[in-house]
Amino acid sequence: MKLSVRTAVFPAAGLGTRFLPATKTMPKEMLPLVDRPIIQYAVEEAVAAGIEQIVMVTARGKTALIDHFDADVELETFLEDRGKLDQLAAVRHASSLARIGSVRQGPPLGLGHAVYITRDLVGDQPFAVVLGDDVIDADPPAIRQVIDVFTEVQAPVLAVARVPPDEVSRYGVIRAEPLGNGIHRVLDLVEKPSRTEAPSDLAIIGRYVLTPDIFGVLANVREDRTGEIQLTSGLRDLLRQRPIFACEVTGTRHDTGTIVGYLKAMTYFAMQRDDVREELGAYLETLLASRRA
């Protein structure tokens, strides 16, 4: 019987230091892209892909992440009494997306550790991992594309994308055997290699489908030189025990974990909206013209 994926882990315990001081008191995942926080885009993607349960990995001071997806009776009553029905629908939509649980990471010990501490909530079923920094506009949803490959191979699947040579040092990078249709069998993984040491231009991006045997492997992964437990290291160890595959995800991807990436995403999603596209487009054209002058 083929296993299905119904749970997604959302590691969201990072400090967001690139966005200080804005993230001093507000989680970076709650920064808005137009009128929705970054994290909501990722949760909506997961739900559209058939995910039913979300496990959010948070940290001290990040209760807003969970509160955002909870019902707010006072706010809903206020909006309903004043006839603000569009805003009311948007608020209720966020709180009705999925079952959301959470676990606190404590010390920031890396992505591998964040995944490991969800083991009791995930259980013994395959699960998705979604990194909210990667906002991907895709049809079918990016994590759905990864799940579809998992359904066929019944083994861990990593989302990958081709990146320029000068960007490989920001990612885990795979060495792989192409199988066709954007699917690869992973032969090796390297965490943040230098440009000259990168085994390919296929970088792991923020979507995974993992099997529960990853938890036993992560329990034995040693901290790296930065004091973190890397998920890539765990996957490399798991690769010695079973096949792992990669899927080149199609869609428009923005890395909102960087300031430039965040601003590009803001502009991209704003330009998708009929109510702001014309005015914003005219402003951008004027701004570019003034810079050329």
Tab-separated table of C-alpha atoms in Angstrom:
chain	number	residue	atom	x	y	z
A	1	MET	CA	0.000	0.000	0.000
A	2	LYS	CA	1.354	3.406	-0.961
A	3	LEU	CA	1.779	5.809	1.933
A	4	SER	CA	0.251	9.297	1.806
A	5	VAL	CA	1.431	12.593	3.270
A	6	ARG	CA	-0.971	14.412	5.580
A	7	THR	CA	1.348	16.274	7.994
A	8	ALA	CA	3.750	19.136	7.321
A	9	VAL	CA	6.460	20.491	9.605
A	10	PHE	CA	7.123	24.225	9.439
A	11	PRO	CA	10.483	25.168	11.027
A	12	ALA	CA	10.005	28.779	12.115
A	13	ALA	CA	12.284	29.291	15.109
A	14	GLY	CA	14.911	31.480	13.430
A	15	LEU	CA	15.807	34.903	14.785
A	16	GLY	CA	15.421	36.809	11.505
A	17	THR	CA	18.584	38.803	12.106
A	18	ARG	CA	18.756	40.043	8.501
A	19	PHE	CA	15.609	42.071	9.159
A	20	LEU	CA	16.531	43.688	12.450
A	21	PRO	CA	15.294	45.905	13.975
A	22	ALA	CA	11.913	45.054	12.350
A	23	THR	CA	12.121	41.512	13.735
A	24	LYS	CA	13.146	42.484	17.255
A	25	THR	CA	9.603	41.901	18.518
A	26	MET	CA	7.875	40.455	15.426
A	27	PRO	CA	8.696	37.072	13.876
A	28	LYS	CA	10.151	37.449	10.391
A	29	GLU	CA	7.549	34.930	9.207
A	30	MET	CA	4.876	37.491	10.097
A	31	LEU	CA	6.290	40.190	7.812
A	32	PRO	CA	3.562	40.987	5.276
A	33	LEU	CA	3.566	40.239	1.571
A	34	VAL	CA	0.896	42.764	0.595
A	35	ASP	CA	-1.874	41.839	3.073
A	36	ARG	CA	-0.878	38.339	4.235
A	37	PRO	CA	2.107	37.339	6.341
A	38	ILE	CA	4.836	35.267	4.694
A	39	ILE	CA	3.938	32.181	6.724
A	40	GLN	CA	0.356	32.173	5.472
A	41	TYR	CA	1.476	31.757	1.868
A	42	ALA	CA	3.322	28.578	2.867
A	43	VAL	CA	0.446	27.224	4.951
A	44	GLU	CA	-2.019	27.875	2.128
A	45	GLU	CA	0.313	26.043	-0.263
A	46	ALA	CA	0.435	23.036	2.056
A	47	VAL	CA	-3.331	22.952	2.506
A	48	ALA	CA	-3.877	23.205	-1.255
A	49	ALA	CA	-1.574	20.176	-1.572
A	50	GLY	CA	-3.750	18.079	0.732
A	51	ILE	CA	-1.932	18.607	4.029
A	52	GLU	CA	-4.309	18.325	6.986
A	53	GLN	CA	-2.049	18.911	10.003
A	54	ILE	CA	0.617	21.576	10.490
A	55	VAL	CA	3.375	21.246	13.095
A	56	MET	CA	4.969	24.646	13.682
A	57	VAL	CA	8.438	24.745	15.244
A	58	THR	CA	8.630	28.043	17.095
A	59	ALA	CA	10.761	29.754	19.702
A	60	ARG	CA	10.374	32.166	22.580
A	61	GLY	CA	8.639	35.373	21.478
A	62	LYS	CA	6.996	33.789	18.435
A	63	THR	CA	3.485	33.195	19.740
A	64	ALA	CA	2.149	35.483	16.998
A	65	LEU	CA	2.758	32.665	14.509
A	66	ILE	CA	0.213	30.461	16.251
A	67	ASP	CA	-2.123	33.295	17.201
A	68	HIS	CA	-2.442	34.312	13.554
A	69	PHE	CA	-4.082	30.978	12.717
A	70	ASP	CA	-6.334	30.988	15.784
A	71	ALA	CA	-9.865	32.370	15.940
A	72	ASP	CA	-10.186	35.955	17.220
A	73	VAL	CA	-13.806	36.298	18.340
A	74	GLU	CA	-13.468	39.939	19.375
A	75	LEU	CA	-11.994	41.007	16.046
A	76	GLU	CA	-14.488	38.943	14.066
A	77	THR	CA	-17.412	40.449	15.996
A	78	PHE	CA	-16.056	43.952	15.403
A	79	LEU	CA	-15.747	43.382	11.656
A	80	GLU	CA	-19.159	41.747	11.402
A	81	ASP	CA	-20.901	44.536	13.338
A	82	ARG	CA	-19.420	47.141	11.003
A	83	GLY	CA	-20.212	45.261	7.825
A	84	LYS	CA	-16.552	44.714	6.893
A	85	LEU	CA	-17.370	41.355	5.368
A	86	ASP	CA	-14.358	41.043	3.048
A	87	GLN	CA	-11.953	41.567	5.945
A	88	LEU	CA	-14.025	39.196	8.100
A	89	ALA	CA	-13.786	36.480	5.453
A	90	ALA	CA	-10.012	36.946	5.213
A	91	VAL	CA	-9.583	36.661	8.988
A	92	ARG	CA	-11.757	33.566	9.218
A	93	HIS	CA	-9.971	31.998	6.260
A	94	ALA	CA	-6.631	32.136	8.098
A	95	SER	CA	-8.061	30.512	11.220
A	96	SER	CA	-9.771	27.678	9.357
A	97	LEU	CA	-6.946	26.475	7.120
A	98	ALA	CA	-5.728	23.416	9.026
A	99	ARG	CA	-5.111	21.813	12.407
A	100	ILE	CA	-2.044	23.548	13.769
A	101	GLY	CA	0.114	22.333	16.631
A	102	SER	CA	3.448	23.646	17.792
A	103	VAL	CA	6.655	22.726	19.566
A	104	ARG	CA	9.359	25.081	20.846
A	105	GLN	CA	12.909	24.551	19.715
A	106	GLY	CA	14.637	26.409	22.539
A	107	PRO	CA	18.277	27.063	21.568
A	108	PRO	CA	18.606	27.635	17.789
A	109	LEU	CA	20.361	24.352	16.969
A	110	GLY	CA	19.656	24.191	13.256
A	111	LEU	CA	17.169	22.786	10.772
A	112	GLY	CA	18.001	19.163	11.531
A	113	HIS	CA	17.277	19.694	15.225
A	114	ALA	CA	14.043	21.564	14.412
A	115	VAL	CA	12.814	18.584	12.394
A	116	TYR	CA	13.969	16.083	15.026
A	117	ILE	CA	11.966	17.613	17.876
A	118	THR	CA	8.699	17.113	15.968
A	119	ARG	CA	9.058	13.321	16.093
A	120	ASP	CA	6.366	12.776	18.744
A	121	LEU	CA	3.845	14.920	16.879
A	122	VAL	CA	4.648	13.487	13.443
A	123	GLY	CA	4.672	9.846	14.512
A	124	ASP	CA	5.571	7.006	12.169
A	125	GLN	CA	4.170	8.429	8.935
A	126	PRO	CA	5.870	10.240	6.050
A	127	PHE	CA	5.687	14.005	6.363
A	128	ALA	CA	6.460	17.193	4.486
A	129	VAL	CA	8.852	19.905	5.583
A	130	VAL	CA	8.069	23.403	4.363
A	131	LEU	CA	10.436	26.340	4.875
A	132	GLY	CA	8.366	29.504	4.848
A	133	ASP	CA	11.213	31.698	3.566
A	134	ASP	CA	10.781	30.099	0.152
A	135	VAL	CA	7.541	31.514	-1.237
A	136	ILE	CA	6.744	29.641	-4.446
A	137	ASP	CA	3.930	30.562	-6.799
A	138	ALA	CA	3.233	27.312	-8.627
A	139	ASP	CA	0.420	25.235	-10.072
A	140	PRO	CA	0.310	22.533	-8.865
A	141	PRO	CA	1.643	23.809	-5.515
A	142	ALA	CA	5.370	23.205	-5.027
A	143	ILE	CA	4.967	20.784	-2.126
A	144	ARG	CA	2.306	18.920	-4.127
A	145	GLN	CA	4.878	18.360	-6.865
A	146	VAL	CA	7.241	16.842	-4.298
A	147	ILE	CA	4.464	14.720	-2.761
A	148	ASP	CA	3.529	13.400	-6.218
A	149	VAL	CA	7.084	12.145	-6.731
A	150	PHE	CA	7.060	10.589	-3.247
A	151	THR	CA	3.828	8.777	-4.092
A	152	GLU	CA	5.637	7.096	-6.978
A	153	VAL	CA	9.011	6.315	-5.364
A	154	GLN	CA	7.905	5.828	-1.702
A	155	ALA	CA	11.212	7.314	-0.538
A	156	PRO	CA	12.414	10.718	0.705
A	157	VAL	CA	12.189	13.462	-1.926
A	158	LEU	CA	13.922	16.846	-1.895
A	159	ALA	CA	12.835	19.871	-3.904
A	160	VAL	CA	15.708	21.307	-5.916
A	161	ALA	CA	16.271	24.220	-8.252
A	162	ARG	CA	19.152	25.219	-10.478
A	163	VAL	CA	21.008	28.232	-9.101
A	164	PRO	CA	23.828	30.408	-10.480
A	165	PRO	CA	27.369	29.277	-9.543
A	166	ASP	CA	27.919	32.285	-7.279
A	167	GLU	CA	24.890	31.273	-5.156
A	168	VAL	CA	25.645	27.588	-4.481
A	169	SER	CA	27.435	28.398	-1.203
A	170	ARG	CA	24.064	29.442	0.287
A	171	TYR	CA	22.469	26.012	-0.132
A	172	GLY	CA	22.757	22.298	0.301
A	173	VAL	CA	23.702	20.965	-3.136
A	174	ILE	CA	23.214	17.484	-4.563
A	175	ARG	CA	25.167	15.221	-6.854
A	176	ALA	CA	22.573	13.258	-8.737
A	177	GLU	CA	21.683	10.880	-11.530
A	178	PRO	CA	18.943	12.327	-13.764
A	179	LEU	CA	15.974	10.012	-14.298
A	180	GLY	CA	13.976	12.274	-16.609
A	181	ASN	CA	11.108	14.753	-16.208
A	182	GLY	CA	13.064	16.759	-13.634
A	183	ILE	CA	13.457	13.804	-11.259
A	184	HIS	CA	16.880	12.740	-9.992
A	185	ARG	CA	18.296	9.986	-7.832
A	186	VAL	CA	20.506	11.605	-5.205
A	187	LEU	CA	24.071	10.284	-5.054
A	188	ASP	CA	25.475	12.729	-2.498
A	189	LEU	CA	24.659	15.954	-0.647
A	190	VAL	CA	26.989	18.766	0.383
A	191	GLU	CA	26.020	21.569	2.764
A	192	LYS	CA	26.956	25.051	1.512
A	193	PRO	CA	29.887	24.089	-0.711
A	194	SER	CA	32.216	26.634	-2.250
A	195	ARG	CA	31.702	27.410	-5.908
A	196	THR	CA	34.613	25.166	-6.889
A	197	GLU	CA	33.533	22.264	-4.656
A	198	ALA	CA	29.830	22.198	-5.567
A	199	PRO	CA	28.920	18.851	-7.176
A	200	SER	CA	26.260	20.487	-9.396
A	201	ASP	CA	24.047	23.551	-9.687
A	202	LEU	CA	21.070	21.690	-8.165
A	203	ALA	CA	20.376	23.375	-4.840
A	204	ILE	CA	17.999	22.024	-2.207
A	205	ILE	CA	15.184	24.500	-1.641
A	206	GLY	CA	12.626	24.660	1.135
A	207	ARG	CA	10.364	21.705	0.351
A	208	TYR	CA	10.927	18.091	1.423
A	209	VAL	CA	8.975	14.896	1.917
A	210	LEU	CA	10.708	12.748	4.522
A	211	THR	CA	10.125	9.335	6.025
A	212	PRO	CA	10.085	8.740	9.798
A	213	ASP	CA	13.430	6.903	9.752
A	214	ILE	CA	15.039	10.347	9.465
A	215	PHE	CA	14.395	10.842	13.198
A	216	GLY	CA	16.658	7.970	14.238
A	217	VAL	CA	19.378	9.281	11.947
A	218	LEU	CA	19.096	12.867	13.221
A	219	ALA	CA	19.417	11.619	16.811
A	220	ASN	CA	23.004	10.665	15.982
A	221	VAL	CA	24.056	13.617	13.825
A	222	ARG	CA	26.816	15.655	15.401
A	223	GLU	CA	26.772	19.427	15.578
A	224	ASP	CA	28.751	21.172	12.856
A	225	ARG	CA	31.354	23.871	13.426
A	226	THR	CA	28.583	26.453	13.950
A	227	GLY	CA	26.998	24.354	16.711
A	228	GLU	CA	24.006	23.365	14.578
A	229	ILE	CA	22.566	20.000	13.529
A	230	GLN	CA	22.147	20.163	9.776
A	231	LEU	CA	19.305	18.379	8.026
A	232	THR	CA	21.611	17.891	5.034
A	233	SER	CA	24.003	15.909	7.256
A	234	GLY	CA	21.133	13.695	8.391
A	235	LEU	CA	20.014	13.127	4.816
A	236	ARG	CA	23.553	12.238	3.816
A	237	ASP	CA	23.634	9.585	6.546
A	238	LEU	CA	20.177	8.340	5.547
A	239	LEU	CA	21.383	8.010	1.956
A	240	ARG	CA	23.667	5.199	3.109
A	241	GLN	CA	20.580	3.258	4.202
A	242	ARG	CA	18.023	3.934	1.475
A	243	PRO	CA	17.504	5.753	-1.851
A	244	ILE	CA	16.682	9.470	-1.832
A	245	PHE	CA	15.281	11.360	-4.791
A	246	ALA	CA	15.075	14.981	-5.895
A	247	CYS	CA	12.440	16.858	-7.852
A	248	GLU	CA	13.068	20.036	-9.835
A	249	VAL	CA	10.089	22.143	-8.787
A	250	THR	CA	8.471	24.372	-11.392
A	251	GLY	CA	7.070	27.779	-10.438
A	252	THR	CA	8.176	31.268	-9.478
A	253	ARG	CA	10.276	31.162	-6.310
A	254	HIS	CA	11.273	34.024	-4.018
A	255	ASP	CA	13.666	33.720	-1.085
A	256	THR	CA	12.074	36.070	1.423
A	257	GLY	CA	14.840	35.317	3.913
A	258	THR	CA	16.917	38.049	2.257
A	259	ILE	CA	15.956	41.704	2.044
A	260	VAL	CA	16.187	41.840	-1.752
A	261	GLY	CA	14.275	38.575	-2.088
A	262	TYR	CA	11.586	39.869	0.239
A	263	LEU	CA	11.208	43.106	-1.720
A	264	LYS	CA	11.018	41.181	-5.001
A	265	ALA	CA	8.310	38.946	-3.540
A	266	MET	CA	6.369	41.952	-2.280
A	267	THR	CA	6.443	43.516	-5.747
A	268	TYR	CA	5.605	40.230	-7.495
A	269	PHE	CA	2.528	39.483	-5.407
A	270	ALA	CA	1.350	43.096	-5.440
A	271	MET	CA	1.461	43.048	-9.228
A	272	GLN	CA	-0.828	39.992	-9.239
A	273	ARG	CA	-3.625	42.051	-7.708
A	274	ASP	CA	-6.113	43.931	-9.845
A	275	ASP	CA	-6.689	46.562	-7.162
A	276	VAL	CA	-3.071	47.761	-7.021
A	277	ARG	CA	-1.389	46.599	-10.240
A	278	GLU	CA	-2.046	49.679	-12.362
A	279	GLU	CA	-1.117	52.277	-9.758
A	280	LEU	CA	1.933	50.383	-8.507
A	281	GLY	CA	3.125	49.648	-12.045
A	282	ALA	CA	2.894	53.320	-12.962
A	283	TYR	CA	4.842	54.266	-9.826
A	284	LEU	CA	7.588	51.744	-10.586
A	285	GLU	CA	7.904	53.014	-14.156
A	286	THR	CA	8.179	56.593	-12.865
A	287	LEU	CA	10.748	55.559	-10.279
A	288	LEU	CA	12.889	53.757	-12.858
A	289	ALA	CA	12.631	56.675	-15.275
A	290	SER	CA	13.812	59.100	-12.579
A	291	ARG	CA	16.823	56.906	-11.830
A	292	ARG	CA	17.826	56.861	-15.502
A	293	ALA	CA	17.569	60.613	-15.773
